[in-house]
Short mmCIF file of C-alpha atoms in Angstrom, two decimals:
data_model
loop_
_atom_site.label_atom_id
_atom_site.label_comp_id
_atom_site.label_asym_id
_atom_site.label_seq_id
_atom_site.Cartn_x
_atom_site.Cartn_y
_atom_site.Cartn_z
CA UNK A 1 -0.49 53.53 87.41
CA UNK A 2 -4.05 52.97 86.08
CA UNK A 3 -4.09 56.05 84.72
CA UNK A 4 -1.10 54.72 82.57
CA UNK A 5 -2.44 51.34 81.96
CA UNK A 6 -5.67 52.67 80.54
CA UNK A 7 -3.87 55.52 78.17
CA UNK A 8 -1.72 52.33 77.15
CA UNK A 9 -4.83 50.30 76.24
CA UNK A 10 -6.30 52.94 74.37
CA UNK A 11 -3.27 53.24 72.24
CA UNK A 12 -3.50 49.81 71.57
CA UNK A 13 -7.14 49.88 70.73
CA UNK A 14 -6.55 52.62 68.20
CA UNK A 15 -3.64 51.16 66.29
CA UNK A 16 -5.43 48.16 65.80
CA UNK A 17 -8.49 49.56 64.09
CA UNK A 18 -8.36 50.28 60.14
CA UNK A 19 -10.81 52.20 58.39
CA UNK A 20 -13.23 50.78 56.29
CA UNK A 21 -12.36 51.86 53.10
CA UNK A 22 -8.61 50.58 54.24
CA UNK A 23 -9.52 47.19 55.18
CA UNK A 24 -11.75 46.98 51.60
CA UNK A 25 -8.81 47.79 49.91
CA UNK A 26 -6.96 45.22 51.66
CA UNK A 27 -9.43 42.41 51.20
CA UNK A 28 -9.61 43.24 47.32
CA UNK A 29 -5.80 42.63 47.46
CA UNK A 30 -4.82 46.39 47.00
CA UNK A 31 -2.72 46.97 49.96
CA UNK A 32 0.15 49.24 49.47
CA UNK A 33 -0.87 51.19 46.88
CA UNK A 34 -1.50 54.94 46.26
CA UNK A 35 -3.20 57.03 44.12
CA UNK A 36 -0.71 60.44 43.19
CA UNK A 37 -1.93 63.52 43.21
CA UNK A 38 -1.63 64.69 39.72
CA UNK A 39 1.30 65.73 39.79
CA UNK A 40 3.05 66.65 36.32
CA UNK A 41 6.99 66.46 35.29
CA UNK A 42 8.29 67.34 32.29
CA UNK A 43 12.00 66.74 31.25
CA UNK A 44 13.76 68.99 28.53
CA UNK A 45 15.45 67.29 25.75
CA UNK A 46 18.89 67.36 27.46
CA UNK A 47 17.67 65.80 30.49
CA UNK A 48 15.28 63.32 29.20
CA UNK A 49 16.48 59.43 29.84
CA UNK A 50 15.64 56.69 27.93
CA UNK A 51 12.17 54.62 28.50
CA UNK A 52 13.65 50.25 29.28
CA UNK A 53 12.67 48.03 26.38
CA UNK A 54 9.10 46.69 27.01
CA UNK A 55 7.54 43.93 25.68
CA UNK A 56 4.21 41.89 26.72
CA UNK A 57 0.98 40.03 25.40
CA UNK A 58 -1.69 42.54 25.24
CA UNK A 59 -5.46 41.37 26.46
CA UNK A 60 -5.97 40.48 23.42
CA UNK A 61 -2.76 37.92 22.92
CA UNK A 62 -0.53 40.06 20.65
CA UNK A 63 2.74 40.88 21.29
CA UNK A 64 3.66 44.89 21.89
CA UNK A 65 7.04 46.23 22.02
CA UNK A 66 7.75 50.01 22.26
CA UNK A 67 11.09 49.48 20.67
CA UNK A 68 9.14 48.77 17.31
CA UNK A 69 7.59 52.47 18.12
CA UNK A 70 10.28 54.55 17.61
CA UNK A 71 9.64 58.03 15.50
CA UNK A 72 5.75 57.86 17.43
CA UNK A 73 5.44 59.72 20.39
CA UNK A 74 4.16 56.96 23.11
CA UNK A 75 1.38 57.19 25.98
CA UNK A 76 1.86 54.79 28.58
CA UNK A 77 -1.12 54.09 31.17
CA UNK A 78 -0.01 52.43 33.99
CA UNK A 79 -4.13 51.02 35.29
CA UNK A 80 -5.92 48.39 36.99
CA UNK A 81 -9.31 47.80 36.68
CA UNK A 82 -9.43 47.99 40.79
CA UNK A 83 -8.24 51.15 40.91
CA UNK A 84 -10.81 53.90 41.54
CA UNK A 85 -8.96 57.19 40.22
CA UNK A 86 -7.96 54.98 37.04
CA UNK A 87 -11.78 54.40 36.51
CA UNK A 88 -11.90 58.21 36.82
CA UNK A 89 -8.96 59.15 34.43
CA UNK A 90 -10.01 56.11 31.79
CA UNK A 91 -12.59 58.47 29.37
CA UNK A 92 -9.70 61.57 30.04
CA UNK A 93 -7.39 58.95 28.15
CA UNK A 94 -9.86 57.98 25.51
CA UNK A 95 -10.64 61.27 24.26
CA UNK A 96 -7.24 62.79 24.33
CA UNK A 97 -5.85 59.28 22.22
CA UNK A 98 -9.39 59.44 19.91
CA UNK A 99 -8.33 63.51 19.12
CA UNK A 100 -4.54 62.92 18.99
CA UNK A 101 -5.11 59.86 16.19
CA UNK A 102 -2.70 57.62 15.01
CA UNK A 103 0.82 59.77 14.97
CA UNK A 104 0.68 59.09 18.97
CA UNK A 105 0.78 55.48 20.13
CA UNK A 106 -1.49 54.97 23.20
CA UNK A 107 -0.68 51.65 25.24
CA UNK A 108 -1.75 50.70 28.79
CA UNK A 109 0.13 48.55 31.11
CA UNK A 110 -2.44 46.87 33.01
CA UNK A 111 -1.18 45.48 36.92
CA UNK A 112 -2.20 43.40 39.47
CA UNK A 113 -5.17 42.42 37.74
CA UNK A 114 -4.85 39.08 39.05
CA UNK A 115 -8.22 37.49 36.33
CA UNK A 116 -7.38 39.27 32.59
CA UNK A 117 -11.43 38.86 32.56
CA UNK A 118 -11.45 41.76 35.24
CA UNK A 119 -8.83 43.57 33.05
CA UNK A 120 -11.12 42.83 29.88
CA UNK A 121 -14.32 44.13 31.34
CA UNK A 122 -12.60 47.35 31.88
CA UNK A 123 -11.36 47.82 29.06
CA UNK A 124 -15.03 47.20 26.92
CA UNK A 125 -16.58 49.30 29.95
CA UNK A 126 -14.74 52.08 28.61
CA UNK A 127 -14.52 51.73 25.53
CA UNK A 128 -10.36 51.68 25.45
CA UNK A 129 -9.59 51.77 22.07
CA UNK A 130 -6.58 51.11 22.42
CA UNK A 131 -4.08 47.86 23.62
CA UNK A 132 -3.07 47.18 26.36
CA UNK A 133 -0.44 44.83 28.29
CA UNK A 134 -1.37 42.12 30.86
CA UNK A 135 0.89 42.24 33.48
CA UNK A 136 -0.84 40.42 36.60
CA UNK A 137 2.61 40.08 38.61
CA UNK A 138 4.40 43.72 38.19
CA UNK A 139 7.08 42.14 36.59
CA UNK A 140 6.52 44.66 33.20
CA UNK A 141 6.15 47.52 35.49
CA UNK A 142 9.34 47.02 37.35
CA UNK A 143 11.71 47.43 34.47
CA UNK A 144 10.42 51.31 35.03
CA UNK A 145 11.98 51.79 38.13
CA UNK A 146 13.30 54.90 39.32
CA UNK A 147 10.67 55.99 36.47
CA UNK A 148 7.36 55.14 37.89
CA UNK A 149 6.71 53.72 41.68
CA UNK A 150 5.27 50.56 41.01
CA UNK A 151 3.06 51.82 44.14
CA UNK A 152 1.76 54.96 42.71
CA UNK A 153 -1.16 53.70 40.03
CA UNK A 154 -2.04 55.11 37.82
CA UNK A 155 0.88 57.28 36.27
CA UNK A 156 1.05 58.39 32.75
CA UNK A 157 4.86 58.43 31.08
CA UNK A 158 4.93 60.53 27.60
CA UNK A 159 7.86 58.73 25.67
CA UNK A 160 9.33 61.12 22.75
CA UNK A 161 9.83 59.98 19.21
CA UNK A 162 13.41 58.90 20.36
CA UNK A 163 11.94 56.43 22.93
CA UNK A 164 12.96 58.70 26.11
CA UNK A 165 10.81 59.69 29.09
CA UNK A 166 9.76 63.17 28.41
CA UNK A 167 6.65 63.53 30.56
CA UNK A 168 4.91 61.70 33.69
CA UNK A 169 1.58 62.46 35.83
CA UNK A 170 1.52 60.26 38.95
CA UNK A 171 -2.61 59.61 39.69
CA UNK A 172 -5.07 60.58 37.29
CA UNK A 173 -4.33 62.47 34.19
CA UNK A 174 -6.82 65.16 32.50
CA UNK A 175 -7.04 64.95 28.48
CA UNK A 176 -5.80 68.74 28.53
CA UNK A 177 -2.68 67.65 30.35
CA UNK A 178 -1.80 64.77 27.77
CA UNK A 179 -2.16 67.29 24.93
CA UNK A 180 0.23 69.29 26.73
CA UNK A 181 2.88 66.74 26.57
CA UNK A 182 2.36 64.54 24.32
CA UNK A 183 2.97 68.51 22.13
CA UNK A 184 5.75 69.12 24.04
CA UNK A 185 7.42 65.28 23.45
CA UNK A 186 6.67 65.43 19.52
#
């Protein structure tokens, strides 16, 4: 019986303990998210469905809509300045939109950033040179459903020149990937 009461206990004891890094994340209002693992899809024409109508203020206080894109291939960053593999993947991104010009549109969607200034100071740590939506609440993010978890940040969608989903890396994304599909979409 005390045998069982102790083993009991110790269960207890376990459960309730959190790692570190776990209960960071938590305090820094994180909880529930994950980081993919890289992994790459790729849809063939046939089976490629169209991206939802987006539209948001960008951190700078213009107004982007990916309808108005259409005959561009599209790069859409799902980030948030929190997010430690989206620090990693952020120069990956840079490079690949600074080599693939202007015929590819790059736009981030930038979530859960609860103070744009955090969002901001990402974006000029980085040197992001291109826009990107504010979207503290998830709201923009949702209309992707069944498209991108609004859990898994960051994920990369490559929209075609027809504005369907032809690509998507869930976590970080390596500039030789995006070339890869953003080719493939065009």
């Amino acid at each position: 019986m005390r045998r069982t009461a102790l083993l009991v206990a110790g269960v207890l004891l376990v459960a309730g303990c959190s790692s570190g890094q776990q209960a960071a994340q938590n305090r820094q209002g994180q909880s529930g998210f994950v980081s993919g693992n890289g992994n790459v899809s790729t849809f063939a024409v046939g089976d490629r469905k169209a991206a939802p109508e987006l539209t948001g203020k960008t951190l700078d206080g213009k107004t982007w809509t990916l309808s108005e894109q259409t005959g561009k291939v599209v790069v859409l960053n799902v980030w948030g300045s929190w997010c430690p593999p989206c620090r990693k993947e952020a120069p990956e991104l840079v490079a690949a939109s600074k080599e693939l010009g202007s015929g590819v549109q790059f736009i981030g969607l930038n979530t859960r950033d609860l103070d744009p200034a955090q969002a901001k100071k990402f974006v000029q740590e980085f040197d992001v040179p291109f826009p990107s939506i504010y979207d503290p609440n998830g709201k923009a993010l949702l209309r992707f459903r069944g498209q991108i978890s609004p859990k898994a940040i960051p994920t990369t969608l490559v929209i075609d020149k027809d504005g369907k989903v032809a690509g998507r890396v869930v976590g970080e994304v390596t500039k030789q990937t995006l070339l890869g599909m953003v080719k493939d979409a065009g």
